[in-house]
PDB file of C-alpha atoms in Angstrom:
ATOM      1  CA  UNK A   1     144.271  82.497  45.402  1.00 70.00           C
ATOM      2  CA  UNK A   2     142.057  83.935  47.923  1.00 81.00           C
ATOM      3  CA  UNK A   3     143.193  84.346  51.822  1.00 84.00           C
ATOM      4  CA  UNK A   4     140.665  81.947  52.723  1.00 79.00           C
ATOM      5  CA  UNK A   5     141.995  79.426  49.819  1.00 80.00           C
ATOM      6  CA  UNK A   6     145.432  80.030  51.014  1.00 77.00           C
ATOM      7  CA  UNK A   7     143.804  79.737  54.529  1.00 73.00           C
ATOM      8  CA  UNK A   8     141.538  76.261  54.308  1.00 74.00           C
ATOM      9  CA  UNK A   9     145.087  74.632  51.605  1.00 71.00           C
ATOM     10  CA  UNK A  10     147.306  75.422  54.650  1.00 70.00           C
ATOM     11  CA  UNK A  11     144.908  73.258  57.059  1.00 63.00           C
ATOM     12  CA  UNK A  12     144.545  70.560  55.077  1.00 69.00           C
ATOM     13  CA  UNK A  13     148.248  69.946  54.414  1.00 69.00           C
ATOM     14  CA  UNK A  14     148.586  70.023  58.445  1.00 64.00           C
ATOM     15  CA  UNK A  15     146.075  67.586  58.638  1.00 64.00           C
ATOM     16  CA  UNK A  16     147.573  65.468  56.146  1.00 69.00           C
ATOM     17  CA  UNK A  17     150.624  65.270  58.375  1.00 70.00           C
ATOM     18  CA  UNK A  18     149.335  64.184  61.388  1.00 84.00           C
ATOM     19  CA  UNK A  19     149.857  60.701  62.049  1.00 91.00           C
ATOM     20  CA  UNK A  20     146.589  58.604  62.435  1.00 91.00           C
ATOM     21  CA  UNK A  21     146.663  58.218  65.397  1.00 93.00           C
ATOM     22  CA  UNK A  22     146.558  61.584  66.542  1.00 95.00           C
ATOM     23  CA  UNK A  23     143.740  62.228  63.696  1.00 94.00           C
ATOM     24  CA  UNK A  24     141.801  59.499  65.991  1.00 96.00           C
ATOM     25  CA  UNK A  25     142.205  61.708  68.673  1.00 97.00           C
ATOM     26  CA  UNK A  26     141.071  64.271  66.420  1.00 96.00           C
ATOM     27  CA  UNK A  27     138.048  62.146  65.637  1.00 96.00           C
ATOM     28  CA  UNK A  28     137.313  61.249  69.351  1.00 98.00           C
ATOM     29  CA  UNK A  29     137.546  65.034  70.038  1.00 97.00           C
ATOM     30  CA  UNK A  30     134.664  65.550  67.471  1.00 97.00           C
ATOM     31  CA  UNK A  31     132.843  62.692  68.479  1.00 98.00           C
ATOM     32  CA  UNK A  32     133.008  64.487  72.167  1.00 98.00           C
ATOM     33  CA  UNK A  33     131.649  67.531  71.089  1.00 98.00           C
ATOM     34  CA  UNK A  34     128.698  66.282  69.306  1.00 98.00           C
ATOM     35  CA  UNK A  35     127.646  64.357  72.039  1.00 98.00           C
ATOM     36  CA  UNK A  36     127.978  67.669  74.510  1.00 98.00           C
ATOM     37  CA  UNK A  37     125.863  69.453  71.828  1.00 98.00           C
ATOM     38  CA  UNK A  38     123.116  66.958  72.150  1.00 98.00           C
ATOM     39  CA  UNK A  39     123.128  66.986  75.541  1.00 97.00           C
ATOM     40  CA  UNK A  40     122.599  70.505  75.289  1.00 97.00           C
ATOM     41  CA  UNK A  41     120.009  71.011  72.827  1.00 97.00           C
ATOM     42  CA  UNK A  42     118.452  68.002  75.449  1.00 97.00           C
ATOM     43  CA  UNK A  43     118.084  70.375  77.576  1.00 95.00           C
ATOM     44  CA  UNK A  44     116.801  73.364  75.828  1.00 96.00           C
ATOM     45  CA  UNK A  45     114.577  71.100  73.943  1.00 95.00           C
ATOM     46  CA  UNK A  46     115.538  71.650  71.116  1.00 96.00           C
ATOM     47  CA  UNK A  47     115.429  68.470  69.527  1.00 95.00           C
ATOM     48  CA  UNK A  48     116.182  68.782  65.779  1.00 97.00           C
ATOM     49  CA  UNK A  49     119.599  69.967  67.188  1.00 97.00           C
ATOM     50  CA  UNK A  50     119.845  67.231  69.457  1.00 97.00           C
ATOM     51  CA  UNK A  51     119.291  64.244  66.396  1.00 97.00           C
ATOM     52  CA  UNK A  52     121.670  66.257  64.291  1.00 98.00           C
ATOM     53  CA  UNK A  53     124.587  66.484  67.095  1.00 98.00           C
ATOM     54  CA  UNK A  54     123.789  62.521  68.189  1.00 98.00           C
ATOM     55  CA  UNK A  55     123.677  61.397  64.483  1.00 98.00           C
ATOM     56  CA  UNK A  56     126.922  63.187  63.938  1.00 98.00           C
ATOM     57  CA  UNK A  57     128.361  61.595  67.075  1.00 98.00           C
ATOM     58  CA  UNK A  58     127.027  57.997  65.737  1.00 98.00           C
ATOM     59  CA  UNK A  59     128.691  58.644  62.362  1.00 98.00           C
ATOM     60  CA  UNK A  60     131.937  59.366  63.645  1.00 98.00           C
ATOM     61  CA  UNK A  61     132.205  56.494  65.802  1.00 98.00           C
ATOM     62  CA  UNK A  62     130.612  54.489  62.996  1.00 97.00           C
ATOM     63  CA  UNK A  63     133.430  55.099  60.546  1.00 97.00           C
ATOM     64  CA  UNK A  64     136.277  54.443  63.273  1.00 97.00           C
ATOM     65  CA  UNK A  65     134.377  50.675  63.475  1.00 97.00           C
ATOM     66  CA  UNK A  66     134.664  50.673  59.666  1.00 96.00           C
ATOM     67  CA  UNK A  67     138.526  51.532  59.892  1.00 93.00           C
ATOM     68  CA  UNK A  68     139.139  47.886  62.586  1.00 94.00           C
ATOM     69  CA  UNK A  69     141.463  45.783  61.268  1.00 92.00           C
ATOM     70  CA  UNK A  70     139.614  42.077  61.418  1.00 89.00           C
ATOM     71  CA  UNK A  71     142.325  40.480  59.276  1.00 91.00           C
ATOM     72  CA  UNK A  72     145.247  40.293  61.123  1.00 92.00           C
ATOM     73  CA  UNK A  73     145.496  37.828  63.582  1.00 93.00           C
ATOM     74  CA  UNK A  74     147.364  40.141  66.527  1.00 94.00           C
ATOM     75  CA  UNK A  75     144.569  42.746  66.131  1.00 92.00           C
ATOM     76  CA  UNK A  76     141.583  40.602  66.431  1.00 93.00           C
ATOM     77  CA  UNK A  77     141.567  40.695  70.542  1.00 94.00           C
ATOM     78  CA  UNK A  78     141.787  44.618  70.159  1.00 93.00           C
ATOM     79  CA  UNK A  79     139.532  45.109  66.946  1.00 95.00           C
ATOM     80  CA  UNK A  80     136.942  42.833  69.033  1.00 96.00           C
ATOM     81  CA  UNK A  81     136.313  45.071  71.859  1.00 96.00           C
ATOM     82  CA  UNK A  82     136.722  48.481  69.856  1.00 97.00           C
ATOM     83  CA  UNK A  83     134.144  47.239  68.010  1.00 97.00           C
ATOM     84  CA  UNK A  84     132.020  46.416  71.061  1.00 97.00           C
ATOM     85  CA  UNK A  85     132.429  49.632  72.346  1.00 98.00           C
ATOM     86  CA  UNK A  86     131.406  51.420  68.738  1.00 98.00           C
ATOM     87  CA  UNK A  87     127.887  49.756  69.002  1.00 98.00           C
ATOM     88  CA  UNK A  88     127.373  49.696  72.331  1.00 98.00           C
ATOM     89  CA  UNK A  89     128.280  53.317  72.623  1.00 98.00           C
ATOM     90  CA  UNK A  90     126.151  53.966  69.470  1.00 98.00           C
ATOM     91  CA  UNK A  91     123.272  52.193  71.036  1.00 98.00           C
ATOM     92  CA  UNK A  92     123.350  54.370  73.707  1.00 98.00           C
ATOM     93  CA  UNK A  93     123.366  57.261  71.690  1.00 97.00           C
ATOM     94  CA  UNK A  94     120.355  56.217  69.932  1.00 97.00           C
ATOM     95  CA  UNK A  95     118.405  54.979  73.298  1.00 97.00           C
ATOM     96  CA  UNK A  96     119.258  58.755  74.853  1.00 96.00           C
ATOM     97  CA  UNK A  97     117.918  60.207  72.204  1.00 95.00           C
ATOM     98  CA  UNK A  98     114.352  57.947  71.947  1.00 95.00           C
ATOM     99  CA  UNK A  99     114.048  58.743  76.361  1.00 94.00           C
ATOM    100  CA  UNK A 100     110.900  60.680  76.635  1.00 88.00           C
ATOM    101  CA  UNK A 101     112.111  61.734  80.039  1.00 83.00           C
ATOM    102  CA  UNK A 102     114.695  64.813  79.451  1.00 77.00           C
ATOM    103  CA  UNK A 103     116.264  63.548  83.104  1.00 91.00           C
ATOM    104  CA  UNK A 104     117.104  59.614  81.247  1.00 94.00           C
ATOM    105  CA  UNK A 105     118.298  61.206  77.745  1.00 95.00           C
ATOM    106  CA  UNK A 106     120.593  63.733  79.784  1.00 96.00           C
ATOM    107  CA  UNK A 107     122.295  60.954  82.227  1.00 96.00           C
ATOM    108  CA  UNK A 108     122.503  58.920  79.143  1.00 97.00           C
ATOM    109  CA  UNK A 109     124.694  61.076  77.135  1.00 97.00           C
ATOM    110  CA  UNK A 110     126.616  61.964  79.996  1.00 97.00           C
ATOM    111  CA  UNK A 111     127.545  58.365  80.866  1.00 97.00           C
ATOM    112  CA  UNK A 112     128.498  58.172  76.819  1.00 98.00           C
ATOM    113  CA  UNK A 113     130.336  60.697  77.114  1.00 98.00           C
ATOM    114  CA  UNK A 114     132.509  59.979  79.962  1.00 97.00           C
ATOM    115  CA  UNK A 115     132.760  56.879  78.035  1.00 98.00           C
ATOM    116  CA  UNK A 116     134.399  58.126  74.896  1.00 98.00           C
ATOM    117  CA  UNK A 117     136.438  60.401  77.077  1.00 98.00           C
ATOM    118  CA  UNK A 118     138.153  57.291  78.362  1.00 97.00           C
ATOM    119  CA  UNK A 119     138.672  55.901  75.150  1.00 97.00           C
ATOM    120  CA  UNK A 120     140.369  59.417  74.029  1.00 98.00           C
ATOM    121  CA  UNK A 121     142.545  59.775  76.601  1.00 97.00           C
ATOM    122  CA  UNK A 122     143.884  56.425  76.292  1.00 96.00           C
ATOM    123  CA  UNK A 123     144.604  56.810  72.508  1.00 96.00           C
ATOM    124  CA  UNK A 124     145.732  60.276  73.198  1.00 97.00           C
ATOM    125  CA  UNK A 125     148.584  58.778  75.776  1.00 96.00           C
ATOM    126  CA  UNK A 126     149.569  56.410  73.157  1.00 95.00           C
ATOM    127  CA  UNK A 127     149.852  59.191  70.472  1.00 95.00           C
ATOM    128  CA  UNK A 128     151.384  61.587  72.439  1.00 94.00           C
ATOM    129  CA  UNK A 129     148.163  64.054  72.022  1.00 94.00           C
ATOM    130  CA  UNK A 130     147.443  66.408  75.434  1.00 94.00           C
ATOM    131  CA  UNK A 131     145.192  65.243  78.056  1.00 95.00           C
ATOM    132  CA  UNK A 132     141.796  66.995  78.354  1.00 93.00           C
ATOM    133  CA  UNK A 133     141.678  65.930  82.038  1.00 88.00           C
ATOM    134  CA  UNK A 134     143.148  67.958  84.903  1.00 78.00           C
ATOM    135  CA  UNK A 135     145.531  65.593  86.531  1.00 72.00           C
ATOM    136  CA  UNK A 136     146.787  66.742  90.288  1.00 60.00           C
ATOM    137  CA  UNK A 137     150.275  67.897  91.411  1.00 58.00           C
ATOM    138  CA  UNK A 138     150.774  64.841  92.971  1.00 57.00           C
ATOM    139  CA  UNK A 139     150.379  62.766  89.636  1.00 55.00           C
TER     140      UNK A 139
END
């Protein structure tokens, strides 16, 4: 076995152990990124880039709507407005990407964004995952 097999079998048995809800974390991370990416290839105008990064970013938060639990009776309230948030959140992804105005697109994906950093940091604190926000002394 190669280093690199040795390498990419160690990862995924680490990611295999994670609980999920620290691999939604994971997945909000992603989700974060992609939308940064568009935003920047928004700005450089590069906009094959840009629908690859907000398509990715769609996907991801697709698939973590797929994963709501509508069956149970205690998680409908919850699965409700995460699902809500998925297509809304999508749907802004989509409109930022269709702005002709660079200035519209660019607010847009920062607003989603700041959005889906919300939602991570609350699933974060409830999976015991680091913050990505600064907090103060005084906190």
């Amino acid at each position: 076995m190669s280093t690199m097999s040795q390498a990419m079998a160690a990862y995924g048995t680490a990611r295999r152990a994670q609980t999920p809800l620290k691999i939604v974390v994971d997945l909000y991370d992603l989700a974060l990124t992609s939308v940064s990416r568009a935003k920047a290839a928004r700005m450089t105008e590069t906009f094959e880039a840009e629908f690859e990064a907000m398509s990715k970013a769609s996907l991801i938060l697709s698939e973590l709507e797929k994963c709501l639990n509508t069956e149970d009776p205690r998680a409908q309230s919850m699965s409700k407005t995460l699902r809500q948030f998925y297509k809304r959140t999508i749907t802004q992804l989509h409109a930022a990407k269709q702005a002709r105005v660079g200035d519209e697109a660019i607010g847009t994906y920062t607003s989603v964004h700041s959005q889906i950093m919300t939602m991570r940091e609350a699933w974060a604190e409830i999976a015991g995952a680091p913050s990505l926000v600064a907090r103060s002394a005084a906190e």
